[in-house]
mmCIF file of C-alpha atoms and ligand atoms in Angstrom:
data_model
loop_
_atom_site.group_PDB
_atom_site.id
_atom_site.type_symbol
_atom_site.label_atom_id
_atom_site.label_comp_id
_atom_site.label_asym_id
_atom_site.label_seq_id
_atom_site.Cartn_x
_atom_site.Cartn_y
_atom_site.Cartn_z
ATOM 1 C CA UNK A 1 16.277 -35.594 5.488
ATOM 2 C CA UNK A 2 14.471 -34.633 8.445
ATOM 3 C CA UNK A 3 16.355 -30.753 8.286
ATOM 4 C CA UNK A 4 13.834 -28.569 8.149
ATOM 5 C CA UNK A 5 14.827 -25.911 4.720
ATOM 6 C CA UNK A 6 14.744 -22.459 6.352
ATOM 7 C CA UNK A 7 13.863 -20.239 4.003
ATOM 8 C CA UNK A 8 15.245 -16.770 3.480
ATOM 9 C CA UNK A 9 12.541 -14.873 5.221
ATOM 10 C CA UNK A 10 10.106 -15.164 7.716
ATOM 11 C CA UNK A 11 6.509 -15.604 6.004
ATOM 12 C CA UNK A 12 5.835 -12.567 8.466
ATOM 13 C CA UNK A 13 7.588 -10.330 6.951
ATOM 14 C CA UNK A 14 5.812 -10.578 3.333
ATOM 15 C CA UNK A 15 3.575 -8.587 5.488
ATOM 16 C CA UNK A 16 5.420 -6.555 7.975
ATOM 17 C CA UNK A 17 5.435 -3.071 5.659
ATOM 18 C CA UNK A 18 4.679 -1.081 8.518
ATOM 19 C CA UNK A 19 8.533 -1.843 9.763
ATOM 20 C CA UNK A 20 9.971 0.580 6.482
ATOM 21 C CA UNK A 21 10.309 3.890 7.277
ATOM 22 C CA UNK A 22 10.573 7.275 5.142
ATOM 23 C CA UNK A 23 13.306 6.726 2.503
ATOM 24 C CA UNK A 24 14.682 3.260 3.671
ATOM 25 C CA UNK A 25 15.843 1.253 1.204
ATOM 26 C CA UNK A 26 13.679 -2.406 1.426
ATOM 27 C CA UNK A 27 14.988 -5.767 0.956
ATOM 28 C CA UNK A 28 14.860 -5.740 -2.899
ATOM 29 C CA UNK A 29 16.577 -2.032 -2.870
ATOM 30 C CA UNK A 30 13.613 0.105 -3.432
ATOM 31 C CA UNK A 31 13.425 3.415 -2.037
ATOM 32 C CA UNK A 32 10.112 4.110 -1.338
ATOM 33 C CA UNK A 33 9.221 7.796 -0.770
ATOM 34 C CA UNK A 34 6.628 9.244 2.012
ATOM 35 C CA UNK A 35 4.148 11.815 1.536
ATOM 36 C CA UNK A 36 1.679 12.946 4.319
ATOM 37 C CA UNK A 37 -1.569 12.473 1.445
ATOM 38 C CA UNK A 38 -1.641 11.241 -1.542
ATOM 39 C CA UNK A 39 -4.655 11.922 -4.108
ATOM 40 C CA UNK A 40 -4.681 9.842 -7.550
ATOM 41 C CA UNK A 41 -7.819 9.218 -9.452
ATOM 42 C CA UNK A 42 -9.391 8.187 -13.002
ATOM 43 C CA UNK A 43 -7.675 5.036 -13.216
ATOM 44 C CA UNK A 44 -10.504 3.356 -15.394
ATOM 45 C CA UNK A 45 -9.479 0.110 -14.317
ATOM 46 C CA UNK A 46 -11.392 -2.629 -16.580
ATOM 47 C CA UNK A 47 -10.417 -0.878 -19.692
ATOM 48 C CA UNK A 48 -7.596 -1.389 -21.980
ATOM 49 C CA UNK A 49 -6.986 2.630 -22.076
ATOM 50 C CA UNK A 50 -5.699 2.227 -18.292
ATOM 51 C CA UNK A 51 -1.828 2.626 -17.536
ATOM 52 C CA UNK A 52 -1.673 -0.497 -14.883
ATOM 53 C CA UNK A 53 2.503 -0.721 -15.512
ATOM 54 C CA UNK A 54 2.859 3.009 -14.630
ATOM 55 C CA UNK A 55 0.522 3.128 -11.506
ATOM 56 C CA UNK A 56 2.287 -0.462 -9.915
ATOM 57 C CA UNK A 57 5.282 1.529 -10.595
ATOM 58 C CA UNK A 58 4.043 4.477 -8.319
ATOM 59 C CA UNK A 59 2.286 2.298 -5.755
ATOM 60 C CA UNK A 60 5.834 0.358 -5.574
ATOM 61 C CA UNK A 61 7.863 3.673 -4.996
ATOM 62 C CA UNK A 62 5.333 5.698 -2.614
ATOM 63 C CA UNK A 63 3.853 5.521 0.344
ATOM 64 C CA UNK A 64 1.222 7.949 2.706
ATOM 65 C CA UNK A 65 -0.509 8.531 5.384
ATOM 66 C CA UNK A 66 -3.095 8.374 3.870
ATOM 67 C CA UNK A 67 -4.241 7.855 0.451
ATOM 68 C CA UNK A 68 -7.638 9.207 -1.057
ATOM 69 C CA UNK A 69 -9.161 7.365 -4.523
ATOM 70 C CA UNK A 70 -10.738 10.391 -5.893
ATOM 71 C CA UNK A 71 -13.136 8.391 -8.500
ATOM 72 C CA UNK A 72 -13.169 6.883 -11.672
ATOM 73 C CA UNK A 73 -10.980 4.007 -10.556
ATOM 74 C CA UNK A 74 -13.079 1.497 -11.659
ATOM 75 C CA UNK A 75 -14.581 1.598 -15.340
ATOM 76 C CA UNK A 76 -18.199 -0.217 -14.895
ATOM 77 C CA UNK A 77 -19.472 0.996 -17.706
ATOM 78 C CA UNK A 78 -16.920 -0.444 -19.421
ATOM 79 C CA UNK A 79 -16.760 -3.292 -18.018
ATOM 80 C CA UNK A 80 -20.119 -4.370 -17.883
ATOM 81 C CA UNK A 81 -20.001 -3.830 -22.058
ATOM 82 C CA UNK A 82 -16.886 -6.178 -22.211
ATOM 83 C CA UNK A 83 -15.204 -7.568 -19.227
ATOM 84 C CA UNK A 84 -11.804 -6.964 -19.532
ATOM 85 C CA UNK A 85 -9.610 -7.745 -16.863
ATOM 86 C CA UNK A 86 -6.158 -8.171 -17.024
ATOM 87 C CA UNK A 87 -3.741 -9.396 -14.030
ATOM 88 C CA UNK A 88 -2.196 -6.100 -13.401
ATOM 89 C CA UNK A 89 -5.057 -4.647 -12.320
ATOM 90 C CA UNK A 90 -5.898 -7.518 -9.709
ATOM 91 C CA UNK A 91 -2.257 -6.386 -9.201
ATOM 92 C CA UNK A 92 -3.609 -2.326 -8.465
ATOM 93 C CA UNK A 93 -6.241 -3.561 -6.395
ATOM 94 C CA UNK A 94 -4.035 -6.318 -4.278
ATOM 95 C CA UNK A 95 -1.642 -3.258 -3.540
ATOM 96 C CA UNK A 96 -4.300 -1.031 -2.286
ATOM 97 C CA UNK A 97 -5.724 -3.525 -0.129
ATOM 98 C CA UNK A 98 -2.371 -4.384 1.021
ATOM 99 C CA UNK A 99 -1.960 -0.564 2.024
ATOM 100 C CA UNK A 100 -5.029 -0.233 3.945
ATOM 101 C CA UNK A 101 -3.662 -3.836 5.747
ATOM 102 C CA UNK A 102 -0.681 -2.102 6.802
ATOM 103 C CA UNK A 103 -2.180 1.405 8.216
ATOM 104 C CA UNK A 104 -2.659 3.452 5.457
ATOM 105 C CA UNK A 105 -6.012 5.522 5.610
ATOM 106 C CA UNK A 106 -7.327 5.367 2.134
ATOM 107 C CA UNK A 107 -11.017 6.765 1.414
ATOM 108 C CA UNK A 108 -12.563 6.019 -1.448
ATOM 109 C CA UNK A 109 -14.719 8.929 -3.135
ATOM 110 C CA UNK A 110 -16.292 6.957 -6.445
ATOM 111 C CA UNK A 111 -16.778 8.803 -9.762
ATOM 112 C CA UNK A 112 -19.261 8.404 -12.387
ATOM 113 C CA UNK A 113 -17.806 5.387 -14.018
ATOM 114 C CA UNK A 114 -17.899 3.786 -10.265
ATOM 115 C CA UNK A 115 -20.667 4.681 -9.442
ATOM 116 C CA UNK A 116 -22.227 1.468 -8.529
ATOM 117 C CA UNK A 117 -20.381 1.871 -4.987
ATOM 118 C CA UNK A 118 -22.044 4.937 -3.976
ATOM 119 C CA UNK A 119 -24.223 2.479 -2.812
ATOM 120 C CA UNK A 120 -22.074 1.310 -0.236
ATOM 121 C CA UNK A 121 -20.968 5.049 1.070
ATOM 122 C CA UNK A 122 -20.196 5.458 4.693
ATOM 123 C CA UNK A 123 -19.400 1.258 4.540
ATOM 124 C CA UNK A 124 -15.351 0.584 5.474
ATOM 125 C CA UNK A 125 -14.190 -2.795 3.182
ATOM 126 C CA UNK A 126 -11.005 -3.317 4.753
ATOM 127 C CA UNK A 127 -9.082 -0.375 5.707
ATOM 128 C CA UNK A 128 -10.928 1.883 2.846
ATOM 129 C CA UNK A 129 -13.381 3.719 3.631
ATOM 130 C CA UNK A 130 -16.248 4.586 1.357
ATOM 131 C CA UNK A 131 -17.260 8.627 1.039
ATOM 132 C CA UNK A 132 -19.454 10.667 -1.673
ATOM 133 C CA UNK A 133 -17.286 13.752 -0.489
ATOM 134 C CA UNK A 134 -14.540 14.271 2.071
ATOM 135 C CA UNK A 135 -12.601 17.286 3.808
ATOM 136 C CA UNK A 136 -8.974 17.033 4.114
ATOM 137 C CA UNK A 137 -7.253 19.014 6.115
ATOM 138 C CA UNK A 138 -3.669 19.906 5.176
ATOM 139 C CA UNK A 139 -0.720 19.703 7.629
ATOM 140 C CA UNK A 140 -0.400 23.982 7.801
ATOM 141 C CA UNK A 141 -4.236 24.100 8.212
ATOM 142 C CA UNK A 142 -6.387 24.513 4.742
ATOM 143 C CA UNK A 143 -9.169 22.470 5.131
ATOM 144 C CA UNK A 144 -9.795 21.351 1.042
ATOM 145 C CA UNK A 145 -13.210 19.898 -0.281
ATOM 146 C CA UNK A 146 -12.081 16.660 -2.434
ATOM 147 C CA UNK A 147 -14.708 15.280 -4.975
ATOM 148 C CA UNK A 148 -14.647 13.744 -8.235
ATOM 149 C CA UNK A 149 -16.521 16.225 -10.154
ATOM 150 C CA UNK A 150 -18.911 14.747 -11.820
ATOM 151 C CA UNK A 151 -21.456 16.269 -9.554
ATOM 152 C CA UNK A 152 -20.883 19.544 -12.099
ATOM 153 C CA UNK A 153 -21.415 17.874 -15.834
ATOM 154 C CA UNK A 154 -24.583 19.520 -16.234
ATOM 155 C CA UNK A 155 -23.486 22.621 -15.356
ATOM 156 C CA UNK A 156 -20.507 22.289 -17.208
ATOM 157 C CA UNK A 157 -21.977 21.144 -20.274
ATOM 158 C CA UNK A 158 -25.011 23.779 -20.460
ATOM 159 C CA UNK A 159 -22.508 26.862 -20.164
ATOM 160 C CA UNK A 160 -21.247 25.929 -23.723
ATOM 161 C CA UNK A 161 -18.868 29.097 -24.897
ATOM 162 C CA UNK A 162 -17.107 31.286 -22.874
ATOM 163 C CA UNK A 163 -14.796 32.568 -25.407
ATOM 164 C CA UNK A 164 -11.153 31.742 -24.080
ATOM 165 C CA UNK A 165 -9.638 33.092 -27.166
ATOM 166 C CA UNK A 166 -5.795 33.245 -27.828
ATOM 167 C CA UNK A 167 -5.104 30.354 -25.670
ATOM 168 C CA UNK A 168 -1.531 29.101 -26.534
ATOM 169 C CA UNK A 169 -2.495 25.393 -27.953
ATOM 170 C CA UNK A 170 -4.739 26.534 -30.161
ATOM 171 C CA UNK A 171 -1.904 29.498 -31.961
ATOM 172 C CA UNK A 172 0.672 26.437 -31.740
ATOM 173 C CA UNK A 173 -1.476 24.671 -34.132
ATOM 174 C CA UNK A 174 -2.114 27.519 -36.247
ATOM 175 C CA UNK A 175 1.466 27.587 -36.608
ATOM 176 C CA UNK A 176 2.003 23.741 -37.125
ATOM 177 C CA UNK A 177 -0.655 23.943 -39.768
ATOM 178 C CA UNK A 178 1.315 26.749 -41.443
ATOM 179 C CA UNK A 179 4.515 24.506 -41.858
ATOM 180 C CA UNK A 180 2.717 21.675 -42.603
ATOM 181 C CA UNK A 181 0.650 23.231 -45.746
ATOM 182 C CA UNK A 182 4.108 24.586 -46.555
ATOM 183 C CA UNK A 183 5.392 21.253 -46.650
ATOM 184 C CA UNK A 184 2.555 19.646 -48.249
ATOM 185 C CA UNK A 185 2.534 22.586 -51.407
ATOM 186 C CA UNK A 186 6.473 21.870 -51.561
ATOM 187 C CA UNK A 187 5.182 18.258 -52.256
ATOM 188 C CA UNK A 188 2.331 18.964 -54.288
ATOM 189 C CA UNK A 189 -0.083 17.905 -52.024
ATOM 190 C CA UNK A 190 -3.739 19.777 -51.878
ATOM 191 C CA UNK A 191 -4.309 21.716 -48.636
ATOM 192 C CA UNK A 192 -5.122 20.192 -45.227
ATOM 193 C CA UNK A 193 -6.507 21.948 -42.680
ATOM 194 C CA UNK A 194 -4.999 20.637 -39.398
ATOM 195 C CA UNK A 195 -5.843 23.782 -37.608
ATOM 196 C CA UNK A 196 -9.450 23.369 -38.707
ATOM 197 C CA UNK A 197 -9.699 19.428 -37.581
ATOM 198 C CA UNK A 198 -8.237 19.944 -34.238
ATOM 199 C CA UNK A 199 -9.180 24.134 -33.555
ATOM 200 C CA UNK A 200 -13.135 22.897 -32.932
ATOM 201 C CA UNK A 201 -11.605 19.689 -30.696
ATOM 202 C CA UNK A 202 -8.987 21.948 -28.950
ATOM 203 C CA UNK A 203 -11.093 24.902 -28.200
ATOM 204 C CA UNK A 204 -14.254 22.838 -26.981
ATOM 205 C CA UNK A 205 -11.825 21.317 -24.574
ATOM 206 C CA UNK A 206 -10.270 24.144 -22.752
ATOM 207 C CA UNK A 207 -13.601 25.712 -22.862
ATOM 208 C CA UNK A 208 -14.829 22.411 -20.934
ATOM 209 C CA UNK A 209 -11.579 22.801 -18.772
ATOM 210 C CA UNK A 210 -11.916 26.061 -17.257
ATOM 211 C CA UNK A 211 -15.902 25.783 -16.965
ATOM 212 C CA UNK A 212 -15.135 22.843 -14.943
ATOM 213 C CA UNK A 213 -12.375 24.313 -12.821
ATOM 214 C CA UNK A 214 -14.246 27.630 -12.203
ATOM 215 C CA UNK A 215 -17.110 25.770 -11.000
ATOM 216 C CA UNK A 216 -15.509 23.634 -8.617
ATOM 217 C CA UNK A 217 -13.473 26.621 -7.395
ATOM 218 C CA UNK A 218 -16.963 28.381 -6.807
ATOM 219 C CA UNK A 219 -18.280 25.129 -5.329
ATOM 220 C CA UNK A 220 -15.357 25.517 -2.841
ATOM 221 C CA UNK A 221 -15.929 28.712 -1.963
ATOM 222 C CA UNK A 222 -19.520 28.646 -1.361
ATOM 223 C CA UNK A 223 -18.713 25.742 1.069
ATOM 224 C CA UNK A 224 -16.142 27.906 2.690
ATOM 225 C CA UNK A 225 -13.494 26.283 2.277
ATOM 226 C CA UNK A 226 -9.865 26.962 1.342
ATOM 227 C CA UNK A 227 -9.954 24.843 -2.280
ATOM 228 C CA UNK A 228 -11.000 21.703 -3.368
ATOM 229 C CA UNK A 229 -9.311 18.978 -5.105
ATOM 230 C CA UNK A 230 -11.248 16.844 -7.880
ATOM 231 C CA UNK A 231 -10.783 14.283 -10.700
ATOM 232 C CA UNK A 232 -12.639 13.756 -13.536
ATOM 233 C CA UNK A 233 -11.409 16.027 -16.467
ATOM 234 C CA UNK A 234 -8.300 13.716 -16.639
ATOM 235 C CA UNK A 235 -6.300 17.090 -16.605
ATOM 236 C CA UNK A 236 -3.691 17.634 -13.551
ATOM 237 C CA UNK A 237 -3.640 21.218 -12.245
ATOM 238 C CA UNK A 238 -3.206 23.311 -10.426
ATOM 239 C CA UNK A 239 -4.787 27.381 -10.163
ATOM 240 C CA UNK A 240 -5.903 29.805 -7.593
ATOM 241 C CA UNK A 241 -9.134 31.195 -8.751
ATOM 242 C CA UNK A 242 -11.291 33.594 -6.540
ATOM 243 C CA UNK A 243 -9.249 32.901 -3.975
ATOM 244 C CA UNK A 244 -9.566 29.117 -3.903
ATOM 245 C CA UNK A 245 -7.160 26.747 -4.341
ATOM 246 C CA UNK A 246 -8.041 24.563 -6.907
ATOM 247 C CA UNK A 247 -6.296 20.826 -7.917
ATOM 248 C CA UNK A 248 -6.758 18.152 -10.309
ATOM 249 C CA UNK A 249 -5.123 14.744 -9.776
ATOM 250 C CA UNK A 250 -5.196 14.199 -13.457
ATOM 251 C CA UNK A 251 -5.302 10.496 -14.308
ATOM 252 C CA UNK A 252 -3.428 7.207 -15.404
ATOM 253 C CA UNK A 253 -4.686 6.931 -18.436
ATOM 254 C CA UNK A 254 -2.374 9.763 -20.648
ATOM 255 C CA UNK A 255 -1.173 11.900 -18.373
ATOM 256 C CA UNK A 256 -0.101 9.626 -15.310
ATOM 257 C CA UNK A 257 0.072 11.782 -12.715
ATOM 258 C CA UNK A 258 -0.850 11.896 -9.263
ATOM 259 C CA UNK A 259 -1.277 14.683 -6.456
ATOM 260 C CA UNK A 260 0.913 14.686 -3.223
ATOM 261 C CA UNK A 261 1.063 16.813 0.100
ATOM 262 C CA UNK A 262 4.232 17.190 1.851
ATOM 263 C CA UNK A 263 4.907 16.521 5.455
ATOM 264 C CA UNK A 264 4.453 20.914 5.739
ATOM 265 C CA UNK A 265 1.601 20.866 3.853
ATOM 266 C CA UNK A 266 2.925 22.027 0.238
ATOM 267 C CA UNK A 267 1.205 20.089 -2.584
ATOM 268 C CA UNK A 268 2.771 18.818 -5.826
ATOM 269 C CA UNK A 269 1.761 16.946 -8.839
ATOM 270 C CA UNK A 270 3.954 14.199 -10.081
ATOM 271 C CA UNK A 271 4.169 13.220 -13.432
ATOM 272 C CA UNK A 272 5.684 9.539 -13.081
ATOM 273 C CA UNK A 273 6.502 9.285 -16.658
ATOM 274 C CA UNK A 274 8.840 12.122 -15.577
ATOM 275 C CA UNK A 275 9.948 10.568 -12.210
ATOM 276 C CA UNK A 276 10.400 7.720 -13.907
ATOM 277 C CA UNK A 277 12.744 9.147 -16.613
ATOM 278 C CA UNK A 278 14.496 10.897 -13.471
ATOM 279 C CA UNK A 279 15.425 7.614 -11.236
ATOM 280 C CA UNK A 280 16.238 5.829 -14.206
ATOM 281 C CA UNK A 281 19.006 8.645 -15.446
ATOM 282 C CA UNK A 282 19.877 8.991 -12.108
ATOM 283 C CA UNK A 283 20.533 4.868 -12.022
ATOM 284 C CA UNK A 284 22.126 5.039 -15.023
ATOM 285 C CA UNK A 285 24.819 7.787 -13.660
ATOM 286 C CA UNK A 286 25.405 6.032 -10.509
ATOM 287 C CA UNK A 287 26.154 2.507 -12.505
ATOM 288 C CA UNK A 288 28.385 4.876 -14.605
ATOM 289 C CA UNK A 289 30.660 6.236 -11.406
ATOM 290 C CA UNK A 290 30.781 2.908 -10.104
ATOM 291 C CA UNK A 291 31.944 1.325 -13.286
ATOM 292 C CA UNK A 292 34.529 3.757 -13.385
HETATM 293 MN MN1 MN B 1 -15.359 10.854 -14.095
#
């Protein structure tokens, strides 16, 4: 009695992440890597359909400069249906908060489904500051118009066909639909037109797709900039059209993937599912060498 108990770490240090630098392994053996920006969007937190495992995940492995939210991270129309609100996502938020403690600049560019904090646009809440539109400029330069997209639905959506016939997804299900009827006659099973249920889906899609990316890439370049980078369409890309650069984020709902500039200004997009797969084969083969 009267020892104080020291414990293993100073309660400073639960909050000292500015200390770790690129690559350094932390206290519980982490590598987390560094990227100059960092652009992730359409997390649809509040709904059941968000991936909250995959994006802790990511938030635990990488770290940026700075960090922009490019809309849709909150679902309010969801939520305001049926509030749904699991820990993991107080979990999402607590990290991004935490970031923005620790010197990250994040900005914070709401979507359509977040829309209730347009309201508070040009307002800073902690370290993230609230924008309807920002221009990032890349380390070699390119100064890039990000946005969510929204701002383009009714474009979008009045242009209906612009016939972008012989795209590969749509012949891939021709195909499938072939072997499947094939399979289904072996079995005596009437005809079932797969191609037909998903050709109307599939080609309404990549019709919406490239609508939306031409328009943003014409946005861009009306602006005069060098591209643009939006959300939105929950599809990760990347094209040059016209001359503009144009990106998509994607989102962490199916496709889990995020957008990344390097320290020399060269973008990627990271699917984690796939980074994921990587560290833990890589894990696995180090375990293995050790073991023998
Ligand atoms: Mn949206």
């Amino acid at each position: 009695m009267g020892t104080v108990t020291k414990l293993p770490f100073e309660a400073a240090d639960l909050f000292d992440f500015a200390a770790s630098s690129p690559q350094r392994p932390e206290r519980d053996g982490i590598v987390r890597r560094r990227y100059r920006t960092v652009w992730i969007s359409d997390v649809h937190l509040g709904t059941r359909g968000c991936n909250a495992e995959m994006l802790i995940d990511f938030l635990d492995h990488v770290d940026s400069e700075t960090m922009y939210l490019v809309g849709d991270i909150f679902d309010g129309w969801q939520l305001k249906r049926k509030f749904y609100w699991p820990a993991s996502h107080n979990d999402i938020v607590w990290r991004i908060m935490k970031r923005a403690k620790r010197g990250t600049r994040i900005v914070y560019i709401p979507g359509n489904h977040d829309e209730m904090f347009r309201q508070f646009t040009g307002l800073d809440f902690g370290g993230v500051k609230i924008k309807r539109q920002a221009i990032h400029t890349t380390a070699d330069g390119r100064r890039l118009l990000v946005l969510h997209g929204d701002e383009f639905d009714a474009i979008t959506l009045s242009h209906r066909w612009l016939a972008h016939a012989g795209d590969a997804a749509y012949h891939v299900m021709m195909v499938l639909n072939r072997w499947v009827n094939a399979y289904r006659r072996a079995m005596r099973l009437p005809y079932w037109s797969l191609s037909k249920y998903a050709k109307h889906k599939v080609k309404n899609a990549i019709e919406f797709i490239s609508r939306f990316e031409e328009i943003v890439a014409h946005e861009a370049k009306v602006r005069g900039v060098d591209g643009v980078i939006a959300g939105h369409i929950h599809t990760a890309d990347y094209r040059r059209i016209d001359g503009v650069e144009y990106f998509n984020d994607g989102d962490w709902v199916e496709g889990c993937t995020a957008l990344v500039e390097h320290d020399d200004g060269r973008m990627e997009i990271l699917n984690w599912a796939d980074e994921i797969r990587a560290r833990e084969a890589a894990e696995t083969a180090a375990t293995t060498r050790a073991a023998a």
